[in-house]
Coordinates of C-alpha atoms in Angstrom, one line a residue:
X1141 CA -10.3 -33.6 7.5
X1142 CA -13.6 -32.7 5.8
X1143 CA -15.8 -35.3 4.9
X1144 CA -15.2 -35.2 1.3
X1145 CA -11.4 -35.3 2.3
X1146 CA -12.1 -38.8 4.4
X1147 CA -14.7 -40.1 1.5
X1148 CA -12.1 -39.5 -1.1
X1149 CA -9.2 -41.2 0.8
X1150 CA -11.3 -44.1 1.9
X1151 CA -12.5 -44.4 -2.1
X1152 CA -8.8 -44.2 -3.5
X1153 CA -7.9 -47.0 -0.9
X1154 CA -11.3 -49.2 -2.1
X1155 CA -10.2 -48.9 -5.7
X1156 CA -6.6 -50.3 -4.6
X1157 CA -7.9 -53.0 -2.5
X1158 CA -10.8 -53.7 -5.1
X1159 CA -9.0 -53.8 -8.6
X1160 CA -5.3 -53.0 -6.7
X1161 CA -5.2 -49.9 -8.7
X1162 CA -3.5 -46.8 -7.6
X1163 CA -5.8 -43.2 -8.7
X1164 CA -4.5 -39.6 -8.5
X1165 CA -7.3 -37.8 -6.2
X1166 CA -8.6 -35.7 -9.3
X1167 CA -10.3 -39.1 -10.5
X1168 CA -12.0 -39.1 -7.3
X1169 CA -15.2 -37.2 -8.4
X1170 CA -17.4 -36.2 -5.7
X1171 CA -20.6 -34.2 -6.3
X1172 CA -23.9 -33.1 -3.8
X1173 CA -26.9 -35.8 -4.4
X1174 CA -30.0 -34.8 -6.5
X1175 CA -32.8 -34.3 -4.5
X1176 CA -34.6 -37.0 -6.1
X1177 CA -32.2 -39.3 -4.8
X1178 CA -31.6 -40.8 -1.0
X1179 CA -28.0 -39.5 0.0
X1180 CA -25.8 -36.1 0.6
X1181 CA -22.6 -36.8 -1.6
X1182 CA -22.7 -39.0 -5.0
X1183 CA -19.2 -40.8 -6.0
X1184 CA -19.7 -41.0 -10.2
X1185 CA -18.3 -44.7 -10.6
X1186 CA -17.1 -44.3 -14.7
X1187 CA -13.7 -43.2 -13.6
X1188 CA -13.1 -46.7 -12.5
X1189 CA -14.6 -49.3 -15.3
X1190 CA -11.4 -50.1 -17.0
X1191 CA -10.0 -51.0 -13.8
X1192 CA -13.0 -53.2 -12.3
X1193 CA -13.6 -54.7 -15.8
X1194 CA -17.3 -54.8 -14.2
X1195 CA -20.5 -53.3 -15.3
X1196 CA -21.2 -49.3 -13.7
X1197 CA -23.9 -51.1 -11.1
X1198 CA -21.8 -53.8 -9.8
X1199 CA -18.6 -51.9 -9.5
X1200 CA -20.6 -49.0 -7.7
X1201 CA -21.6 -51.8 -5.2
X1202 CA -18.8 -53.1 -4.7
X1203 CA -17.2 -49.7 -3.8
X1204 CA -20.1 -48.9 -1.7
X1205 CA -19.8 -52.3 0.1
X1206 CA -16.0 -51.2 0.6
X1207 CA -16.4 -47.5 2.0
X1208 CA -19.3 -48.6 4.6
X1209 CA -17.5 -51.5 5.9
X1210 CA -14.1 -48.9 5.9
X1211 CA -15.4 -45.1 6.2
X1212 CA -17.3 -44.3 9.8
X1213 CA -18.5 -41.2 7.8
X1214 CA -20.7 -43.0 5.7
X1215 CA -24.0 -44.8 7.0
X1216 CA -25.2 -46.4 3.8
X1217 CA -25.3 -46.0 0.1
X1218 CA -27.6 -46.9 -3.0
X1219 CA -26.4 -47.2 -6.6
X1220 CA -28.3 -45.1 -9.6
X1221 CA -26.3 -46.9 -12.3
X1222 CA -22.7 -45.4 -12.8
X1223 CA -23.6 -43.2 -9.6
X1224 CA -22.4 -44.4 -6.2
X1225 CA -25.0 -42.1 -3.5
X1226 CA -23.7 -41.8 -0.4
X1227 CA -25.5 -41.3 2.8
X1228 CA -23.6 -39.6 5.2
X1229 CA -23.6 -40.5 9.0
X1230 CA -24.7 -37.7 11.3
X1231 CA -22.1 -38.3 14.0
X1232 CA -19.5 -36.9 10.7
X1233 CA -22.4 -33.9 10.7
X1234 CA -21.5 -33.3 13.8
X1235 CA -18.3 -33.5 14.0
X1236 CA -18.1 -31.6 11.1
X1237 CA -20.4 -28.8 12.7
X1238 CA -18.1 -28.8 15.4
X1239 CA -15.1 -28.1 13.5
X1240 CA -16.7 -25.1 11.4
X1241 CA -17.8 -23.9 15.2
X1242 CA -14.2 -23.9 16.6
X1243 CA -12.4 -22.1 13.4
X1244 CA -13.4 -18.2 13.3
X1245 CA -12.2 -18.5 10.0
X1246 CA -13.5 -21.6 8.6
X1247 CA -12.8 -22.1 4.7
X1248 CA -10.2 -19.7 4.6
X1249 CA -6.2 -20.1 4.4
X1250 CA -3.7 -17.3 6.1
X1251 CA -0.9 -15.7 4.6
X1252 CA 2.3 -16.8 6.0
X1253 CA 5.7 -15.0 4.7
X1254 CA 6.5 -17.6 2.4
X1255 CA 3.1 -16.9 0.1
X1256 CA 2.5 -15.6 -3.0
X1257 CA 2.4 -11.8 -3.0
X1258 CA -0.2 -10.8 -5.3
X1259 CA -0.5 -7.1 -6.5
X1260 CA -4.4 -6.0 -7.6
X1261 CA -4.4 -2.3 -9.4
X1262 CA -7.6 -1.0 -9.5
X1263 CA -9.8 2.4 -9.6
X1264 CA -7.3 4.6 -11.9
X1265 CA -9.2 7.6 -11.8
X1266 CA -8.5 10.5 -13.9
X1267 CA -8.3 14.0 -11.8
X1268 CA -10.3 15.9 -14.1
X1269 CA -13.6 14.3 -12.3
X1270 CA -15.0 13.1 -10.1
X1271 CA -15.7 8.9 -9.5
X1272 CA -18.5 8.0 -11.2
X1273 CA -20.7 4.6 -11.3
X1274 CA -18.7 3.1 -13.7
X1275 CA -15.8 3.9 -11.1
X1276 CA -17.9 2.1 -8.5
X1277 CA -17.7 -1.2 -9.9
X1278 CA -14.1 -1.2 -10.9
X1279 CA -13.4 -0.1 -6.7
X1280 CA -16.0 -2.7 -5.6
X1281 CA -14.5 -5.5 -7.9
X1282 CA -10.9 -4.6 -6.7
X1283 CA -11.5 -4.2 -2.8
X1284 CA -13.9 -7.6 -3.2
X1285 CA -10.7 -9.3 -5.0
X1286 CA -8.4 -8.5 -3.0
X1287 CA -10.4 -9.9 -0.5
X1288 CA -10.7 -12.6 -1.8
X1289 CA -7.1 -13.5 -3.3
X1290 CA -6.2 -12.9 1.0
X1291 CA -8.7 -15.6 1.9
X1292 CA -6.8 -18.0 -0.2
X1293 CA -3.8 -17.7 1.5
X1294 CA -1.7 -14.7 -0.6
X1295 CA -0.2 -12.1 0.9
X1296 CA -2.0 -9.3 -1.2
X1297 CA -0.7 -5.1 -2.3
X1298 CA -3.5 -3.3 -3.1
X1299 CA -2.7 -0.3 -5.8
X1300 CA -3.8 2.7 -7.4
X1301 CA -2.4 4.4 -10.7
X1302 CA -3.8 8.1 -11.0
X1303 CA -4.0 9.8 -14.3
X1304 CA -2.9 13.0 -13.0
X1305 CA -1.1 14.1 -16.6
X1306 CA -2.3 14.7 -19.8
X1307 CA -4.4 17.0 -21.9
X1308 CA -7.9 16.3 -20.2
X1309 CA -6.0 17.9 -17.1
X1310 CA -5.4 20.9 -19.2
X1311 CA -8.8 21.7 -20.2
X1312 CA -10.3 21.4 -16.7
X1313 CA -7.3 23.7 -15.5
X1314 CA -7.3 25.9 -18.7
X1315 CA -11.8 26.9 -17.9
X1316 CA -10.8 27.1 -14.3
X1317 CA -8.5 30.1 -15.0
X1318 CA -11.1 31.5 -17.9
X1319 CA -14.4 31.2 -15.9
X1320 CA -13.4 30.1 -12.0
X1321 CA -12.7 33.8 -11.0
X1322 CA -10.7 32.1 -8.4
X1323 CA -13.3 29.9 -6.6
X1324 CA -12.1 27.0 -4.3
X1325 CA -13.4 24.0 -2.9
X1326 CA -14.1 26.3 0.7
X1327 CA -16.0 29.2 -1.5
X1328 CA -18.2 27.0 -3.4
X1329 CA -18.7 24.5 -0.4
X1330 CA -18.0 21.8 -3.5
X1331 CA -15.7 18.7 -2.9
X1332 CA -12.6 19.6 -5.1
X1333 CA -13.2 16.8 -7.5
X1334 CA -16.9 18.0 -8.2
X1335 CA -15.6 21.5 -8.6
X1336 CA -12.6 20.5 -10.3
X1337 CA -15.0 18.2 -13.0
X1338 CA -17.6 20.8 -13.6
X1339 CA -14.6 22.9 -15.5
X1340 CA -14.2 20.1 -17.3
X1341 CA -17.9 20.1 -18.3
X1342 CA -17.7 24.0 -19.0
X1343 CA -14.7 23.4 -20.9
X1344 CA -16.1 20.7 -23.4
X1345 CA -20.0 23.5 -23.3
X1346 CA -17.3 26.3 -24.9
X1347 CA -15.1 24.5 -27.1
X1348 CA -18.3 22.6 -28.9
X1349 CA -19.6 26.6 -30.0
X1350 CA -16.4 27.4 -30.6
X1351 CA -16.3 24.2 -32.8
X1352 CA -19.9 25.6 -34.1
X1353 CA -18.7 28.7 -34.9
X1354 CA -16.1 27.9 -36.8
X1355 CA -18.3 25.1 -39.0
X1356 CA -20.5 28.1 -39.4
X1357 CA -18.1 30.2 -41.3
X1358 CA -17.1 27.7 -43.5
X1359 CA -14.7 24.8 -42.3
X1360 CA -15.2 20.9 -42.0
X1361 CA -16.0 19.3 -38.9
X1362 CA -12.5 17.3 -37.8
X1363 CA -10.2 20.9 -39.2
X1364 CA -13.1 22.8 -36.5
X1365 CA -12.0 20.4 -33.7
X1366 CA -8.1 20.8 -34.4
X1367 CA -8.4 24.8 -35.0
X1368 CA -10.9 26.0 -32.3
X1369 CA -8.8 28.6 -30.1
X1370 CA -9.5 26.4 -26.9
X1371 CA -8.2 23.2 -27.4
X1372 CA -5.2 24.8 -29.1
X1373 CA -4.3 26.8 -25.7
X1374 CA -5.2 23.7 -23.5
X1375 CA -2.3 21.6 -26.3
X1376 CA 0.0 24.8 -25.6
X1377 CA -0.6 24.4 -21.5
X1378 CA -0.1 20.6 -21.9
X1379 CA 3.4 21.7 -23.7
X1380 CA 4.1 24.0 -20.9
X1381 CA 3.7 21.2 -18.2
X1382 CA 6.1 19.1 -19.7
X1383 CA 8.7 21.5 -19.6
X1384 CA 8.2 22.3 -16.3
X1385 CA 6.8 25.6 -16.6
X1386 CA 6.4 27.2 -12.8
X1387 CA 2.9 28.7 -13.3
X1388 CA 1.6 25.7 -14.7
X1389 CA 2.9 23.3 -12.5
X1390 CA 1.4 25.5 -9.4
X1391 CA -1.5 25.1 -10.8
X1392 CA -1.7 21.7 -11.5
X1393 CA -0.4 21.0 -8.2
X1394 CA -3.1 23.1 -6.3
X1395 CA -6.0 21.5 -8.5
X1396 CA -5.0 18.0 -8.3
X1397 CA -5.0 18.4 -3.9
X1398 CA -8.5 19.4 -4.4
X1399 CA -9.3 16.5 -6.1
X1400 CA -7.2 13.9 -4.0
X1401 CA -9.5 15.2 -0.7
X1402 CA -12.6 14.4 -2.8
X1403 CA -11.6 11.2 -4.1
X1404 CA -10.2 10.1 -0.6
X1405 CA -13.7 11.1 1.1
X1406 CA -15.2 9.0 -1.5
X1407 CA -12.9 6.0 -1.0
X1408 CA -13.8 6.1 2.3
X1409 CA -17.4 6.2 2.0
X1410 CA -17.2 3.4 -0.3
X1411 CA -15.0 1.7 2.4
X1412 CA -12.3 0.7 -0.1
X1413 CA -8.5 1.5 0.2
X1414 CA -5.3 0.9 -1.1
X1415 CA -1.3 0.2 0.2
X1416 CA 0.2 1.8 -2.1
X1417 CA -0.8 5.2 -5.0
X1418 CA 1.6 5.6 -8.1
X1419 CA 1.0 8.6 -10.3
X1420 CA 1.0 8.5 -13.9
X1421 CA 3.2 11.8 -13.9
X1422 CA 6.0 10.3 -12.0
X1423 CA 5.6 6.9 -14.1
X1424 CA 5.5 8.4 -17.6
X1425 CA 9.0 9.2 -17.5
X1426 CA 10.2 5.5 -16.5
X1427 CA 8.2 3.8 -19.4
X1428 CA 10.0 6.4 -21.8
X1429 CA 13.8 5.5 -20.3
X1430 CA 12.5 1.6 -20.5
X1431 CA 11.6 1.7 -23.8
X1432 CA 14.8 3.4 -25.1
X1433 CA 16.4 0.7 -23.3
X1434 CA 14.3 -1.8 -25.3
X1435 CA 15.3 -0.1 -28.1
X1436 CA 19.0 -0.5 -27.5
X1437 CA 18.8 -4.4 -26.9
X1438 CA 16.7 -5.1 -30.6
X1439 CA 13.7 -5.6 -28.5
X1440 CA 12.0 -2.4 -30.8
X1441 CA 12.6 -0.4 -33.7
X1442 CA 12.2 3.6 -34.4
X1443 CA 10.8 4.8 -37.2
X1444 CA 12.2 7.0 -39.9
X1445 CA 9.5 9.9 -38.2
X1446 CA 11.5 9.2 -34.8
X1447 CA 8.6 7.7 -33.7
X1448 CA 9.7 3.6 -31.7
X1449 CA 6.9 0.9 -32.2
X1450 CA 7.2 -2.7 -31.0
X1451 CA 6.8 -5.5 -33.8
X1452 CA 3.8 -8.0 -32.6
X1453 CA 3.4 -9.8 -35.4
X1454 CA 5.0 -13.0 -34.5
X1455 CA 2.4 -13.3 -31.8
X1456 CA -0.5 -12.4 -34.0
X1457 CA -0.8 -9.1 -33.8
X1458 CA -0.1 -5.8 -35.0
X1459 CA 2.6 -2.6 -34.9
X1460 CA 2.4 -1.2 -31.5
X1461 CA 3.1 2.6 -31.3
X1462 CA 5.4 3.2 -28.1
X1463 CA 6.7 6.7 -28.3
X1464 CA 5.4 8.9 -30.7
X1465 CA 7.8 10.9 -33.3
X1466 CA 8.3 14.3 -30.9
X1467 CA 9.3 11.9 -28.0
X1468 CA 6.2 12.1 -25.5
X1469 CA 4.8 8.3 -24.4
X1470 CA 1.0 6.8 -24.9
X1471 CA -0.5 4.7 -22.1
X1472 CA 1.1 2.0 -23.1
X1473 CA 4.4 3.7 -22.5
X1474 CA 3.0 4.7 -18.7
X1475 CA 2.0 1.3 -18.0
X1476 CA 5.5 0.0 -18.7
X1477 CA 6.9 2.6 -16.3
X1478 CA 4.3 1.9 -13.9
X1479 CA 5.1 -2.0 -13.9
X1480 CA 9.0 -1.0 -13.2
X1481 CA 8.1 1.1 -10.3
X1482 CA 6.4 -1.2 -8.4
X1483 CA 8.5 -4.5 -9.4
X1484 CA 11.4 -2.0 -7.8
X1485 CA 8.9 -2.0 -4.4
X1486 CA 7.6 -4.7 -4.0
X1487 CA 8.6 -8.8 -5.3
X1488 CA 5.3 -9.5 -7.0
X1489 CA 4.7 -12.9 -8.0
X1490 CA 1.3 -11.9 -10.3
X1491 CA -0.3 -8.8 -11.1
X1492 CA -4.1 -8.3 -11.5
X1493 CA -5.5 -5.3 -13.2
X1494 CA -9.3 -4.5 -13.0
X1495 CA -9.9 -2.6 -15.9
X1496 CA -12.7 -2.3 -18.6
X1497 CA -13.4 -4.7 -20.7
X1498 CA -12.6 -1.9 -24.0
X1499 CA -9.0 -2.2 -22.5
X1500 CA -9.0 -6.3 -23.3
X1501 CA -6.1 -5.7 -26.9
X1502 CA -4.0 -3.4 -24.6
X1503 CA -3.2 -5.8 -21.7
X1504 CA -2.9 -8.3 -24.7
X1505 CA -0.3 -6.1 -25.7
X1506 CA 1.4 -5.0 -22.3
X1507 CA 1.6 -8.9 -21.4
X1508 CA 3.5 -9.4 -24.4
X1509 CA 5.9 -6.5 -23.7
X1510 CA 6.3 -6.7 -20.3
X1511 CA 7.2 -10.5 -21.3
X1512 CA 10.0 -9.1 -23.6
X1513 CA 11.2 -6.5 -21.1
X1514 CA 12.0 -9.3 -18.4
X1515 CA 9.1 -9.0 -15.6
X1516 CA 9.0 -12.7 -15.0
X1517 CA 5.5 -11.7 -14.3
X1518 CA 4.2 -10.4 -17.4
X1519 CA 3.6 -13.3 -19.5
X1520 CA 1.2 -14.6 -17.1
X1521 CA -0.5 -10.9 -15.5
X1522 CA -4.5 -11.0 -15.3
X1523 CA -6.3 -8.7 -16.9
X1524 CA -9.5 -8.7 -15.0
X1525 CA -12.2 -7.7 -17.4
X1526 CA -15.4 -6.0 -16.4
X1527 CA -18.3 -5.2 -18.2
X1528 CA -19.7 -1.2 -18.8
X1529 CA -22.6 -0.4 -15.9
X1530 CA -25.6 1.3 -17.6
X1531 CA -28.2 2.8 -16.0
X1532 CA -32.3 2.0 -17.0
X1533 CA -31.8 5.2 -19.4
X1534 CA -28.7 4.8 -21.3
X1535 CA -25.3 5.3 -21.1
X1536 CA -23.0 8.1 -19.0
X1537 CA -20.9 10.4 -20.7
X1538 CA -18.6 12.3 -18.2
X1539 CA -17.7 15.6 -21.0
X1540 CA -21.9 16.1 -20.8
X1541 CA -22.1 15.6 -17.6
X1542 CA -24.8 13.1 -17.5
X1543 CA -22.7 10.3 -15.4
X1544 CA -24.1 9.3 -12.2
X1545 CA -21.5 10.7 -9.6
X1546 CA -20.6 8.2 -6.4
X1547 CA -21.0 10.3 -4.0
X1548 CA -25.0 10.9 -5.1
X1549 CA -25.7 7.5 -5.8
X1550 CA -23.9 6.5 -2.5
X1551 CA -26.0 9.3 -0.5
X1552 CA -29.3 8.0 -2.7
X1553 CA -28.9 4.5 -1.3
X1554 CA -28.6 5.4 2.2
X1555 CA -31.1 7.3 2.3
X1556 CA -33.2 5.0 0.1
X1557 CA -32.5 2.6 3.2
X1558 CA -33.6 4.5 5.6
X1559 CA -37.1 5.4 4.1
X1560 CA -37.4 2.1 3.5
X1561 CA -36.9 1.3 7.1
X1562 CA -39.1 3.5 8.7
X1563 CA -41.8 2.9 6.3
X1564 CA -41.3 -0.4 7.6
X1565 CA -41.6 0.4 11.2
X1566 CA -38.6 -1.7 12.1
X1567 CA -36.1 0.4 13.8
X1568 CA -38.7 2.4 16.6
X1569 CA -36.8 1.2 19.6
X1570 CA -33.2 2.7 18.4
X1571 CA -31.4 5.7 18.5
X1572 CA -31.4 8.4 15.7
X1573 CA -27.7 7.6 15.4
X1574 CA -28.2 4.2 15.1
X1575 CA -31.1 4.8 12.5
X1576 CA -28.4 6.1 10.4
X1577 CA -26.0 3.5 11.3
X1578 CA -28.1 0.4 10.0
X1579 CA -29.4 2.7 7.0
X1580 CA -25.4 3.4 6.2
X1581 CA -25.1 -0.5 6.2
X1582 CA -27.9 -1.5 4.6
X1583 CA -27.7 1.1 1.8
X1584 CA -24.1 0.2 1.0
X1585 CA -25.0 -3.5 1.2
X1586 CA -27.6 -2.9 -1.5
X1587 CA -25.4 -0.8 -4.2
X1588 CA -21.5 -3.5 -3.2
X1589 CA -24.4 -6.5 -3.2
X1590 CA -26.2 -5.7 -6.3
X1591 CA -23.1 -4.6 -8.4
X1592 CA -21.2 -7.3 -7.2
X1593 CA -23.3 -10.6 -7.8
X1594 CA -23.6 -9.9 -11.7
X1595 CA -20.8 -12.2 -13.3
X1596 CA -18.1 -9.2 -13.6
X1597 CA -17.5 -9.9 -17.5
X1598 CA -20.8 -9.1 -18.5
X1599 CA -22.2 -5.8 -18.9
X1600 CA -24.9 -4.9 -16.1
X1601 CA -28.0 -2.9 -16.1
X1602 CA -27.6 -0.5 -12.1
X1603 CA -31.2 -0.4 -10.9
X1604 CA -30.9 1.0 -7.3
X1605 CA -34.5 0.6 -6.7
X1606 CA -34.5 -3.4 -6.8
X1607 CA -30.8 -3.6 -4.9
X1608 CA -32.9 -2.0 -1.5
X1609 CA -35.3 -5.1 -2.2
X1610 CA -35.6 -7.0 1.1
X1611 CA -36.5 -9.9 -0.5
X1612 CA -35.1 -12.4 -3.1
X1613 CA -30.9 -12.1 -4.2
X1614 CA -30.1 -8.9 -2.3
X1615 CA -27.7 -7.6 -0.1
X1616 CA -30.8 -6.5 2.6
X1617 CA -31.8 -9.4 2.3
X1618 CA -28.7 -11.3 3.3
X1619 CA -27.9 -9.1 5.9
X1620 CA -31.7 -8.8 7.8
X1621 CA -30.9 -12.5 7.8
X1622 CA -27.6 -12.3 9.7
X1623 CA -29.5 -10.0 12.0
X1624 CA -32.3 -12.2 12.8
X1625 CA -30.0 -14.8 13.4
X1626 CA -28.0 -12.0 16.2
X1627 CA -31.1 -11.5 17.5
X1628 CA -32.3 -15.4 18.3
X1629 CA -28.6 -15.8 19.8
X1630 CA -29.3 -12.7 21.8
X1631 CA -32.5 -14.0 23.3
X1632 CA -31.7 -16.9 24.0
X1633 CA -28.5 -15.6 26.3
X1634 CA -26.2 -18.6 26.2
X1635 CA -26.5 -18.4 22.1
X1636 CA -23.2 -17.3 22.1
X1637 CA -21.9 -19.9 24.6
X1638 CA -24.1 -23.1 23.0
X1639 CA -22.5 -26.6 23.4
X1640 CA -22.6 -29.0 20.6
X1641 CA -24.0 -32.1 21.7
X1642 CA -21.5 -34.8 19.2
X1643 CA -23.5 -37.7 19.6
X1644 CA -27.0 -36.5 18.8
X1645 CA -29.4 -36.5 16.4
X1646 CA -30.0 -34.1 13.2
X1647 CA -33.1 -33.7 10.8
X1648 CA -33.0 -33.8 7.3
X1649 CA -33.0 -29.5 7.2
X1650 CA -30.3 -29.8 9.8
X1651 CA -27.9 -31.5 8.1
X1652 CA -28.7 -29.2 4.6
X1653 CA -27.5 -26.7 6.1
X1654 CA -24.4 -28.4 7.5
X1655 CA -23.6 -29.6 4.5
X1656 CA -23.9 -26.1 2.9
X1657 CA -22.3 -24.3 5.6
X1658 CA -19.0 -27.0 4.8
X1659 CA -19.2 -26.0 1.1
X1660 CA -17.7 -22.5 1.8
X1661 CA -14.4 -23.2 1.6
X1662 CA -14.6 -24.8 -1.9
X1663 CA -16.7 -21.1 -2.7
X1664 CA -13.8 -19.0 -1.3
X1665 CA -11.4 -21.6 -3.5
X1666 CA -13.3 -20.9 -6.5
X1667 CA -13.8 -17.4 -6.3
X1668 CA -10.2 -17.3 -6.1
X1669 CA -9.3 -19.3 -9.1
X1670 CA -12.1 -17.8 -11.1
X1671 CA -11.4 -14.2 -9.8
X1672 CA -15.2 -14.0 -9.5
X1673 CA -16.7 -12.3 -6.4
X1674 CA -20.1 -13.3 -7.7
X1675 CA -19.5 -16.4 -6.8
X1676 CA -19.1 -15.8 -3.3
X1677 CA -22.5 -13.4 -3.4
X1678 CA -24.1 -16.8 -5.1
X1679 CA -22.9 -19.3 -2.1
X1680 CA -24.2 -16.2 0.6
X1681 CA -27.0 -16.3 -1.2
X1682 CA -27.9 -19.6 -1.0
X1683 CA -26.7 -20.2 2.7
X1684 CA -29.3 -17.5 3.6
X1685 CA -32.3 -19.4 1.5
X1686 CA -31.3 -22.6 3.2
X1687 CA -31.2 -21.1 7.1
X1688 CA -34.8 -19.5 5.6
X1689 CA -36.2 -22.7 5.0
X1690 CA -34.9 -24.0 8.3
X1691 CA -36.3 -21.6 10.1
X1692 CA -39.7 -21.4 8.5
X1693 CA -39.8 -25.3 9.3
X1694 CA -37.9 -25.7 12.8
X1695 CA -38.5 -23.4 15.8
X1696 CA -35.0 -22.8 17.2
X1697 CA -35.6 -21.1 20.7
X1698 CA -39.2 -23.0 21.6
X1699 CA -37.8 -26.1 20.8
X1700 CA -38.6 -27.9 24.4
X1701 CA -35.4 -30.4 23.8
X1702 CA -32.5 -28.9 25.6
X1703 CA -30.1 -31.3 22.9
X1704 CA -31.4 -30.4 19.9
X1705 CA -32.1 -26.1 21.3
X1706 CA -28.1 -26.3 21.7
X1707 CA -27.7 -28.1 18.4
X1708 CA -29.9 -25.3 16.3
X1709 CA -28.3 -22.6 18.6
X1710 CA -24.8 -23.6 17.4
X1711 CA -26.3 -24.2 13.9
X1712 CA -27.4 -20.7 14.0
X1713 CA -24.6 -19.2 15.6
X1714 CA -22.1 -20.6 12.7
X1715 CA -24.7 -20.1 9.6
X1716 CA -23.9 -16.3 11.1
X1717 CA -20.3 -16.2 11.0
X1718 CA -19.9 -17.6 7.7
X1719 CA -22.4 -14.9 6.2
X1720 CA -20.9 -12.3 7.8
X1721 CA -17.5 -13.4 6.6
X1722 CA -18.2 -14.4 3.4
X1723 CA -20.2 -10.6 2.9
X1724 CA -16.7 -9.4 4.1
X1725 CA -14.8 -10.6 1.3
X1726 CA -17.7 -8.3 -0.8
X1727 CA -16.7 -5.4 1.5
X1728 CA -20.3 -5.7 2.7
X1729 CA -20.5 -5.2 6.3
X1730 CA -23.6 -7.0 8.5
X1731 CA -25.6 -5.4 11.0
X1732 CA -26.2 -7.0 14.1
X1733 CA -30.0 -5.6 14.7
X1734 CA -32.0 -4.1 11.4

């Protein structure tokens, strides 16, 4: 039982004994004591005044007397108005440290066969271009969220839906046919997703030239965009694809296979993966069938032109198109089809979609439609809505080829980490392989932490130079602290086996560190409730700062008192463990040395 739980139980017993009232746990409000007052935890007394029928100070005094007499975790107290500041006994802190030390996954819950099954969808790439910086944020958020939900005792299934059909795919295919000369990833030396992305950009360039030409001949812009020969050819190719034309389908399969090989390489570098991948080419027909089924049940309505709509005016929304008049599907239809396939594959209890905030309305509508269609988790589906990533020089545009490519970005981060490390002379005694491995861990850690420390709902500005800094709220700062602790433990020889004396003494900085460590479980729980990787990042940074302040003030290896030295080694060992576990929830590795 944690110190907070001990005090909570004692406080409930105190109110019962003193005032004859039963109070729920949620009424017992404990918070960290403010730094200007003596104490470790503060009990807020105001909720009990109706029961005590006394002034705040007197009520706090009575509760304080009861708690110090009946709860061994509390050594003394002081009262400030309606706040009861409690000082925790050293023995209680040492017992807590022992509990942390004995649990390799302290603060995290293990899933069982009966735990809720949470499905998380993230990535959702298009097969006409490589992954870019926006996808990086999406993938890192999705992966981290999966780890956090798992650490909260859920079973988790990580899924991806690949947008592998539609006009954008046909644009790349058509451009390759016209200007590719049979080029392949092997013949060009390019990753498949990059090669296809180049043809998507090429299509747009030629298409814009055609539009300009038509406009110079007197056509207005909107008509020119529809009448340009290239876009007409792309639409014809899409129709042939939908009609299962063998030639178009064969080209589509070949080019998509190139892209998937490229995606797999990028995902591996990024350190993310999926338990199941769905493809829109397989889900859109299921969606159409599900819409037709809903139509037959009177859930939707068909208009005179043959199109199918959902009337959402009763929910305060508008009418939503589900099938076009020519019978073709829209994104909403595909999402319904994907939902049905997933529900057949897995007994989902909760569905989380990691998708940018420009799709907020889409998921509001999808939730209502899935609920209408009978999916038990439809009403409670979670749209994990995140903001856009921008660069110091502005927004990215795929068609114009001005995106920041994910592969290039990761390569830059690793090379920057290597350069910074070489310049600092930190890795002189390491082999080349070790130097490169550390550069990969630090570079990727810098990238991931910089993105994940920001509240996901906010737009963010990504600055590679800031992210690689070894000081301040950065991944390398936390990684370096972990490496420093591991070095201390190696030098101590018995650091990994240091034994705690629970009858020992502690100074204020040691108590502060143990208290901060004890908050890890609450940070994990809150991050799960809020769907917030940034909460974990913030906790790791705070723990790192508290440790560094302690390390600045007190020696570990040079402490002459053997018992104090052992205690500090145990504290350091567990700080390293919690940093390793916490950073793992963000998908970030921590090196043994830097």
